[in-house]
Coordinates of C-alpha atoms and ligand atoms in Angstrom, one line a residue:
M244 CA -104.1 16.8 5.0
A245 CA -102.9 15.0 8.0
F246 CA -99.4 15.7 9.1
K247 CA -96.8 13.0 8.6
K248 CA -93.5 12.9 10.6
V249 CA -90.6 13.1 8.2
L250 CA -87.5 13.8 10.2
T251 CA -88.1 11.6 13.2
R252 CA -90.6 9.2 11.7
H253 CA -88.5 6.1 12.6
V254 CA -86.9 7.3 15.8
G255 CA -87.4 4.6 18.5
K256 CA -87.5 1.7 16.0
K257 CA -84.7 -0.9 16.4
D258 CA -81.5 0.0 14.5
C259 CA -83.0 3.2 13.1
H260 CA -79.5 4.7 13.0
T261 CA -77.9 2.2 10.6
L262 CA -77.4 2.3 7.0
K263 CA -79.3 -0.8 6.4
F264 CA -82.4 0.4 8.2
Y265 CA -82.1 3.8 6.4
K266 CA -81.8 2.2 2.9
K267 CA -84.7 -0.1 3.5
Q268 CA -87.0 2.9 4.1
G269 CA -86.0 4.4 0.7
G270 CA -83.1 6.4 2.0
Y271 CA -80.5 7.9 -0.3
A272 CA -82.8 7.5 -3.3
Q273 CA -83.1 11.4 -3.6
A274 CA -79.4 11.9 -3.1
E275 CA -78.6 9.4 -5.8
D276 CA -81.1 10.9 -8.2
A277 CA -79.6 14.3 -7.4
V278 CA -76.1 13.2 -8.0
K279 CA -76.8 11.2 -11.2
N280 CA -79.6 13.1 -12.9
Q281 CA -80.2 16.6 -11.6
D282 CA -78.9 19.9 -12.8
P283 CA -77.2 21.9 -9.9
D284 CA -79.1 25.0 -10.9
A285 CA -82.4 23.1 -10.9
L286 CA -81.7 21.8 -7.5
I287 CA -81.1 25.3 -6.2
D288 CA -84.3 26.6 -7.8
L289 CA -86.2 23.8 -6.2
V290 CA -85.0 24.6 -2.8
K291 CA -85.6 28.2 -3.3
A292 CA -89.1 27.5 -4.5
S293 CA -89.8 25.3 -1.5
N294 CA -89.2 28.3 0.8
L295 CA -87.1 26.2 3.1
R296 CA -85.7 28.5 5.9
G297 CA -82.7 27.8 8.0
R298 CA -83.4 26.0 11.2
G299 CA -80.3 27.2 13.0
G300 CA -81.8 30.5 14.4
A301 CA -81.7 33.2 11.7
G302 CA -84.4 31.7 9.4
F303 CA -82.5 32.7 6.2
P304 CA -83.9 31.2 3.0
T305 CA -81.8 28.2 2.2
G306 CA -81.8 28.2 -1.6
V307 CA -81.1 32.0 -1.7
K308 CA -78.0 31.4 0.4
W309 CA -76.8 28.5 -1.7
A310 CA -77.2 30.9 -4.8
F311 CA -74.7 33.5 -3.3
V312 CA -71.9 31.0 -3.7
P313 CA -69.9 32.0 -6.9
K314 CA -70.5 29.3 -9.6
H315 CA -67.2 29.8 -11.2
T316 CA -64.2 30.1 -9.0
D317 CA -60.7 28.8 -8.9
K318 CA -61.1 28.1 -5.1
A319 CA -62.6 25.1 -3.5
K320 CA -66.1 25.4 -2.0
Y321 CA -67.0 23.9 1.2
L322 CA -70.1 23.0 3.1
V323 CA -69.8 23.4 6.9
V324 CA -72.6 21.8 8.8
N325 CA -73.6 23.7 12.0
A326 CA -73.9 20.8 14.6
D327 CA -72.8 22.9 17.6
E328 CA -76.3 23.2 19.0
S329 CA -75.5 25.2 22.1
E330 CA -78.4 27.5 22.5
P331 CA -80.0 26.9 26.0
G332 CA -83.3 24.9 25.6
T333 CA -82.4 23.4 22.2
F334 CA -81.8 19.6 21.7
K335 CA -83.3 18.8 18.2
D336 CA -80.1 18.3 16.3
R337 CA -78.8 16.0 18.7
V338 CA -81.9 13.8 18.2
L339 CA -81.3 13.7 14.4
M340 CA -77.6 13.0 14.8
E341 CA -78.1 10.2 17.4
K342 CA -81.2 8.5 15.8
N343 CA -81.1 9.4 12.1
P344 CA -77.6 10.2 11.1
H345 CA -78.0 9.0 7.5
L346 CA -80.7 11.6 6.8
L347 CA -78.2 14.4 7.6
L348 CA -75.7 12.7 5.1
D349 CA -78.5 12.4 2.6
G350 CA -79.1 16.1 2.8
I351 CA -75.3 16.9 2.8
I352 CA -75.0 15.0 -0.5
I353 CA -77.9 16.9 -2.2
C354 CA -76.6 20.3 -0.9
S355 CA -73.1 19.4 -2.2
K356 CA -74.4 18.5 -5.6
A357 CA -76.4 21.6 -5.9
V358 CA -73.6 24.0 -5.0
G359 CA -70.6 22.0 -6.5
I360 CA -69.0 21.1 -3.2
H361 CA -66.6 18.2 -2.9
H362 CA -65.7 18.5 0.9
A363 CA -68.2 18.9 3.8
Y364 CA -67.3 19.3 7.4
I365 CA -69.6 18.6 10.2
Y366 CA -68.7 20.8 13.1
I367 CA -70.2 19.0 16.1
R368 CA -70.6 20.2 19.8
G369 CA -67.7 18.6 21.8
E370 CA -70.1 17.5 24.5
F371 CA -72.2 15.3 22.1
V372 CA -70.1 12.2 22.4
F373 CA -72.9 9.8 21.6
A374 CA -74.0 11.8 18.7
Y375 CA -70.4 12.0 17.5
R376 CA -70.0 8.1 17.6
R377 CA -73.3 7.7 15.8
L378 CA -72.2 10.1 13.0
L379 CA -68.8 8.5 12.8
E380 CA -70.3 5.1 12.3
A381 CA -72.6 6.5 9.7
V382 CA -69.9 8.2 7.9
E383 CA -67.8 5.0 7.7
E384 CA -70.9 3.0 6.6
A385 CA -71.5 5.5 3.9
Y386 CA -67.8 5.5 2.6
S387 CA -67.9 1.5 2.6
D388 CA -71.2 1.7 0.5
G389 CA -69.9 4.1 -2.0
L390 CA -72.1 6.9 -0.8
L391 CA -69.1 9.0 0.1
G392 CA -65.6 9.2 -1.4
K393 CA -64.6 9.1 -5.1
G394 CA -67.3 8.7 -7.8
I395 CA -70.4 8.3 -5.4
F396 CA -73.2 6.3 -6.6
G397 CA -71.0 5.2 -9.4
S398 CA -71.1 8.7 -10.9
N399 CA -68.1 11.0 -11.5
F400 CA -69.0 13.1 -8.4
D401 CA -66.6 13.0 -5.4
L402 CA -67.6 14.0 -1.9
D403 CA -65.7 13.7 1.3
V404 CA -67.2 14.4 4.8
T405 CA -64.9 15.2 7.9
L406 CA -66.2 15.3 11.4
H407 CA -64.7 18.0 13.5
R408 CA -65.4 18.1 17.3
G409 CA -65.8 21.6 19.0
A410 CA -64.5 22.2 22.6
G411 CA -67.6 23.4 24.3
A412 CA -68.0 27.2 23.4
Y413 CA -71.4 28.6 22.6
I414 CA -69.8 31.2 20.3
C415 CA -68.6 28.5 18.0
G416 CA -72.2 28.0 17.0
E417 CA -72.1 31.5 15.4
E418 CA -71.2 30.7 11.8
T419 CA -68.0 32.9 11.5
G420 CA -66.8 31.8 15.0
M421 CA -67.3 28.2 13.9
L422 CA -65.4 28.6 10.7
T423 CA -62.5 30.3 12.6
S424 CA -62.4 27.5 15.1
L425 CA -62.5 25.0 12.2
E426 CA -59.4 26.7 10.8
G427 CA -57.7 25.8 14.2
K428 CA -57.8 29.4 15.6
R429 CA -59.6 30.7 18.6
G430 CA -63.4 30.6 17.8
E431 CA -64.0 34.3 17.4
P432 CA -66.6 35.7 15.1
K433 CA -65.7 38.1 12.2
L434 CA -67.4 41.0 10.7
K435 CA -69.7 40.5 7.8
P436 CA -69.4 41.1 4.9
P437 CA -67.8 39.1 3.5
F438 CA -70.3 36.4 4.2
P439 CA -69.2 32.9 4.3
A440 CA -70.9 32.1 1.0
V441 CA -68.3 34.3 -0.6
E442 CA -65.3 34.0 1.8
G443 CA -65.7 31.4 4.4
V444 CA -63.5 28.6 5.7
F445 CA -59.9 28.7 4.5
G446 CA -60.9 31.9 2.7
C447 CA -63.1 29.9 0.3
P448 CA -66.8 30.1 -0.6
T449 CA -68.6 28.1 2.1
V450 CA -72.3 27.1 2.7
V451 CA -73.1 27.0 6.5
N452 CA -76.2 25.1 7.2
N453 CA -77.7 23.8 10.4
V454 CA -78.3 20.0 10.7
E455 CA -82.2 20.1 10.6
T456 CA -82.1 22.4 7.6
L457 CA -80.1 19.8 5.6
A458 CA -82.3 17.0 7.0
N459 CA -85.3 18.6 5.2
L460 CA -83.8 18.3 1.8
P461 CA -84.5 14.7 0.8
Y462 CA -88.2 15.3 1.6
I463 CA -88.3 18.4 -0.5
L464 CA -86.9 16.4 -3.5
E465 CA -89.3 13.5 -2.8
I466 CA -92.5 15.6 -2.7
G467 CA -91.5 18.7 -4.6
A468 CA -91.7 22.4 -3.7
D469 CA -95.5 22.9 -4.1
A470 CA -96.3 20.1 -1.8
Y471 CA -93.7 21.1 0.8
K472 CA -95.1 24.6 0.9
K473 CA -98.3 23.4 1.9
I474 CA -96.9 22.0 5.2
G475 CA -97.6 25.0 7.5
P476 CA -97.4 28.7 6.4
E477 CA -96.3 29.1 2.9
K478 CA -93.6 31.6 3.7
C479 CA -92.0 29.5 6.3
P480 CA -93.2 25.9 5.7
G481 CA -92.1 22.3 6.5
P482 CA -91.8 19.8 9.2
K483 CA -90.3 21.3 12.3
L484 CA -88.7 19.9 15.5
F485 CA -89.8 21.8 18.5
C486 CA -87.7 21.3 21.8
V487 CA -90.0 21.6 25.0
S488 CA -88.2 21.9 28.4
G489 CA -88.9 23.3 31.7
H490 CA -92.0 23.0 33.8
V491 CA -94.1 20.6 31.7
E492 CA -95.4 17.1 32.4
N493 CA -93.7 15.6 29.2
P494 CA -90.7 17.5 27.9
G495 CA -89.0 16.4 24.7
T496 CA -88.6 17.0 21.0
F497 CA -91.7 17.0 18.9
E498 CA -92.1 17.0 15.2
L499 CA -95.0 19.1 14.1
P500 CA -95.9 21.3 11.2
M501 CA -94.3 24.7 11.3
G502 CA -96.9 27.1 12.6
V503 CA -98.4 24.8 15.3
N504 CA -100.0 26.8 18.1
L505 CA -97.6 27.3 21.0
L506 CA -100.4 26.4 23.6
E507 CA -101.3 23.3 21.7
L508 CA -97.7 22.3 21.8
I509 CA -97.5 22.9 25.5
N510 CA -100.9 21.5 26.5
K511 CA -101.4 18.7 24.2
H512 CA -97.9 17.4 23.2
A513 CA -95.9 18.3 26.2
G514 CA -98.6 17.2 28.7
G515 CA -99.3 20.7 30.0
V516 CA -97.8 22.6 32.8
W517 CA -96.6 20.2 35.6
K518 CA -98.0 19.7 39.1
G519 CA -101.3 21.3 38.1
R520 CA -99.8 24.7 38.2
S521 CA -100.5 27.5 35.8
L522 CA -98.5 29.1 33.0
K523 CA -96.4 32.1 33.8
A524 CA -93.9 32.7 31.0
V525 CA -92.5 31.0 27.8
I526 CA -89.2 31.6 26.0
P527 CA -90.2 30.3 22.5
G528 CA -86.9 30.3 20.5
G529 CA -84.0 29.5 22.8
S530 CA -82.7 31.7 25.6
S531 CA -81.7 34.4 23.2
A532 CA -85.5 35.2 22.4
H533 CA -87.8 37.7 24.0
V534 CA -89.9 36.1 26.6
L535 CA -93.6 35.7 26.2
H536 CA -96.0 36.4 29.1
A537 CA -98.6 33.6 29.6
D538 CA -101.3 35.7 28.0
E539 CA -99.2 36.1 24.8
C540 CA -98.8 32.4 24.2
D541 CA -101.8 31.8 21.8
V542 CA -99.4 32.2 18.9
A543 CA -98.4 30.2 15.9
M544 CA -94.8 28.9 16.1
D545 CA -93.3 30.2 12.7
I546 CA -91.0 32.9 12.0
E547 CA -93.5 35.7 10.9
S548 CA -96.1 35.0 13.8
L549 CA -93.5 35.1 16.5
D550 CA -91.8 38.2 14.9
E551 CA -95.2 39.9 15.1
A552 CA -95.7 38.7 18.7
G553 CA -92.3 40.6 19.6
S554 CA -90.3 37.5 19.9
M555 CA -88.6 34.8 17.5
L556 CA -88.8 31.3 16.5
G557 CA -84.9 31.1 16.8
S558 CA -83.9 27.6 17.4
A559 CA -87.4 26.5 18.6
G560 CA -86.1 25.7 22.0
I561 CA -89.3 26.4 24.2
I562 CA -88.7 27.0 27.7
V563 CA -91.9 26.8 29.9
M564 CA -92.0 28.4 33.3
D565 CA -94.9 27.9 35.8
D566 CA -96.2 30.3 38.3
S567 CA -93.9 29.5 41.0
T568 CA -90.9 30.7 38.9
C569 CA -89.1 33.9 40.1
M570 CA -88.2 35.8 37.0
V571 CA -85.3 37.5 38.7
D572 CA -83.7 34.2 39.2
A573 CA -84.6 33.0 35.7
L574 CA -83.0 36.0 34.3
L575 CA -79.9 35.7 36.5
N576 CA -79.3 32.2 35.2
I577 CA -79.6 33.4 31.7
M578 CA -77.3 36.4 32.3
R579 CA -74.6 34.1 33.8
F580 CA -74.5 32.2 30.7
Y581 CA -74.1 34.9 28.2
H582 CA -71.4 36.7 30.3
H583 CA -69.5 33.5 30.5
E584 CA -69.9 32.8 26.7
S585 CA -69.0 36.3 25.4
C586 CA -65.9 35.9 23.4
G587 CA -64.8 39.5 24.7
Q588 CA -63.9 41.1 21.3
C589 CA -66.5 43.8 21.4
T590 CA -66.7 46.3 24.4
P591 CA -70.5 46.5 24.4
C592 CA -70.8 42.7 24.7
R593 CA -67.9 42.0 26.9
E594 CA -68.8 44.7 29.3
G595 CA -72.5 44.7 28.9
T596 CA -73.0 41.0 29.6
G597 CA -70.9 41.5 32.8
W598 CA -73.1 44.5 33.8
L599 CA -76.3 42.7 33.2
E600 CA -75.3 39.7 35.3
K601 CA -74.0 42.0 38.1
L602 CA -77.1 44.2 38.1
V603 CA -79.4 41.1 38.2
H604 CA -77.3 39.4 40.8
R605 CA -77.5 42.6 42.9
I606 CA -81.4 42.6 42.7
A607 CA -81.6 38.8 43.4
S608 CA -79.3 39.1 46.3
G609 CA -81.1 41.9 48.1
G610 CA -79.0 45.0 47.2
G611 CA -81.1 46.2 44.2
R612 CA -82.3 49.7 43.7
H613 CA -85.4 50.9 41.9
E614 CA -83.3 52.8 39.3
D615 CA -81.5 49.4 38.3
L616 CA -84.4 48.5 36.2
Q617 CA -83.9 51.6 34.0
L618 CA -80.1 50.9 34.2
I619 CA -80.8 47.4 32.8
Q620 CA -82.7 48.8 29.9
D621 CA -79.8 51.4 29.2
V622 CA -77.3 48.7 29.2
C623 CA -79.2 46.6 26.7
D624 CA -79.7 49.8 24.6
R625 CA -76.0 50.0 24.4
M626 CA -75.6 46.6 23.1
V627 CA -78.2 45.7 20.6
G628 CA -77.0 45.9 17.0
K629 CA -73.6 47.4 18.1
T630 CA -71.3 44.4 18.0
I631 CA -69.6 41.9 15.7
C632 CA -72.1 39.1 16.0
A633 CA -75.5 38.7 17.6
L634 CA -74.5 37.3 20.9
A635 CA -74.8 40.8 22.5
D636 CA -78.4 41.0 21.2
A637 CA -79.1 37.5 22.4
A638 CA -78.2 38.6 25.9
A639 CA -80.1 41.9 25.7
F640 CA -83.4 40.4 24.4
P641 CA -84.3 38.2 27.3
A642 CA -83.0 40.9 29.8
E643 CA -85.1 43.7 28.5
S644 CA -88.2 41.7 28.0
I645 CA -88.1 39.8 31.2
V646 CA -87.8 43.0 33.2
K647 CA -90.4 44.8 31.1
K648 CA -93.0 42.0 31.3
F649 CA -92.5 40.9 35.0
P650 CA -91.6 44.2 36.8
E651 CA -93.6 42.8 39.9
D652 CA -90.9 40.1 40.5
F653 CA -88.0 42.7 40.3
L654 CA -89.8 45.2 42.5
H655 CA -90.6 42.4 45.0
A656 CA -86.9 41.3 45.2
I657 CA -85.8 45.0 45.4
E658 CA -88.2 45.8 48.3
Q659 CA -88.2 42.5 50.2
G660 CA -84.4 41.9 50.4
G661 CA -83.8 39.7 47.4
S662 CA -85.4 36.9 45.3
P663 CA -87.0 33.9 47.1
A664 CA -84.2 31.7 46.1
S665 CA -81.5 34.1 47.5
R666 CA -83.5 34.5 50.8
N667 CA -83.8 30.7 51.0
R668 CA -80.1 30.4 50.6
S669 CA -79.4 33.0 53.3
R670 CA -81.8 31.3 55.7
A671 CA -80.5 27.8 55.0
A672 CA -77.0 29.1 55.8
V673 CA -78.1 30.0 59.3
G674 CA -80.2 26.8 59.6
G675 CA -83.6 28.5 59.0
G676 CA -86.7 27.2 57.0
T677 CA -87.5 28.1 53.4
D678 CA -90.3 30.1 51.7
V679 CA -91.3 27.3 49.4
Ligands
FMN901 C1 -74.3 33.5 19.2 C2 -74.9 32.6 18.2 C3 -74.9 31.2 18.4 C4 -75.4 30.5 17.4 N1 -75.5 29.1 17.6 C5 -75.9 28.2 16.6 C6 -76.0 26.8 16.8 O1 -75.5 26.2 17.9 N2 -76.3 26.1 15.8 C7 -76.8 26.6 14.5 O2 -77.2 25.9 13.7 N3 -76.8 28.0 14.4 C8 -76.4 28.7 15.4 N4 -76.4 30.1 15.2 C9 -76.8 30.6 13.8 C10 -75.6 30.5 12.8 O3 -74.8 31.6 12.9 C11 -76.1 30.4 11.4 O4 -77.0 31.4 11.2 C12 -76.7 29.1 11.0 O5 -75.9 28.0 11.3 C13 -77.0 29.0 9.5 O6 -77.7 27.8 9.2 P1 -79.2 27.8 8.7 O7 -79.3 28.8 7.6 O8 -79.3 26.4 8.1 O9 -80.1 28.1 9.8 C14 -75.8 31.0 16.2 C15 -75.8 32.3 15.9 C16 -75.2 33.2 17.1 C17 -75.4 34.5 16.8
SF4_902 S1 -70.8 40.3 20.2 FE1 -69.8 39.2 21.9 S2 -69.5 37.1 21.3 FE2 -69.9 38.3 19.4 S3 -67.9 38.9 18.7 FE3 -68.6 40.5 20.0 S4 -67.8 40.0 22.0 FE4 -67.6 38.3 20.7

C-alpha cells in the first residue's frame, strides 16, 4: 500500500494552522468520538494494540505507559507534553507546532480521555517563539469553540490546557527535569523510580509524552490498530518525521513510514550528499546516538534495526557528514554542548563531560597524545549507566563511537599538530593561507 502522509499532509497549504482549516479536513472527529463514546480502558487497549512507541527518544510503548497511571487515586492526574525539542539535529516537533498545532491538541484530548486527565501542560522550548504563538492561538481557538474547558464537545468531560515556556536548557527535555522545572524549581532530573506515571508533577500521577507521539493518536483511532501496525515494521510502526541536516542538498523534515532505509532518505528525499562529495558518517538519532560509518548506513530507520546496527533511532535527528569533515572537530562541537548542558548533579556526568571536552580540545588544538584515545574510552566507561539521567550516556555514546570508527582523523590530528580547523585558525591568526 502506498504511504500517505498523516502528520504533515497539509503543511504548506494556506492557513493550515487554523481551527477552520483543521476542522474542514475532519479534524477533532476522533477526539469528539473518544470523549463522547469511548471507554477509557478501550482507548488504552487500542493504543497498546497499535504498538505506538514514543517519539521523544526512548521509544517506550505509549499505551503501556498510560496503563501505569493508577486508575483510582485521590490525586489529580496530569499530562505534560514534552515540547522542549533540544536534541541537536532535531526539528520535527517544531514543524508540527507551527504548521499543525490542532493535531497536537486533538491528540492531547484523546490521551486525556483515555487516562482520566483534566489538566494538560505543554512544556515548550523557550526559543520556539513562533511555535509558541501558533500554539497559543490554537489553544484560544479551541477554548472558544468548546473543544477545551468545561464540558468539551457538549459532554461532561472537562479539560484545560496550559502552555509553559522553558528557558533554554537541554536538560529540561529529560522528563523528570522538565517536571521539576514546571514546578518552578531548577530543572534537575530525579532518580527513577518513582516514575512520573506514578509520581510526577506536583507529586501526582503524570503522563509525559512527546509532541509527535500525541500527534499520532487521531490517526490510530481513525484507521484502527491493525491498519496502523502495517505502516512500517509491526513492532515499531507508524508515520514518522525524520529531520535531515548537515551536508545534504535538501535538508528538512520528511514524513515517511517508520523503517525507511537511511540511504534512501539521504539520497532520494534529502537530495544526496552535497557538492558531489561522498558520505563519511551519519548520526541517525540526534547527537546522543552512536555514529554510523558510511558503510553502515544501509539500515532501516526503526528502533530495532538501529539497535542491531549499534546505534539508535532516538529523536530521528539525522546529521549527515561528507568526506571533508574532520571527526575530531565534529566531536569537539558535540562535547562542548554536553559539557555546557550537564546539570552538574552527578560527578561522572559533571566531571566526565568536562574531561571529554578538554581531551578532544587538546587533540584538536595540537597537544594530543596517543594515549588520549584510550583515556577518552576510560572516561566514557565511567559515565555510562552511572548517573541519575541519561545525559551522561548521551555524551559518552558519540565520543566512544566517533573515536572508535574514525581513529585515522584522531591520529592525524595528534601527529600533525591538530585538526585542520585548528591549524587553519592558527595560520589565519598569523595571516597565512588555509588547508581547505
Ligand atoms: C538528556 C535528555 C534530553 C531529552 N530531551 C527530550 C526532548 O527534548 N523532547 C522529548 O520529547 N523527549 C526528550 N527526552 C526523552 C524524555 O525524557 C521522555 O522519554 C519523553 O519525553 C517521553 O515521551 P514519549 O514516550 O512520547 O517519547 C530527553 C531525554 C534525555 C535523557
Ligand atoms: S546525568 Fe548529568 S544531566 Fe543528568 S542528572 Fe546527572 S549531572 Fe544532571
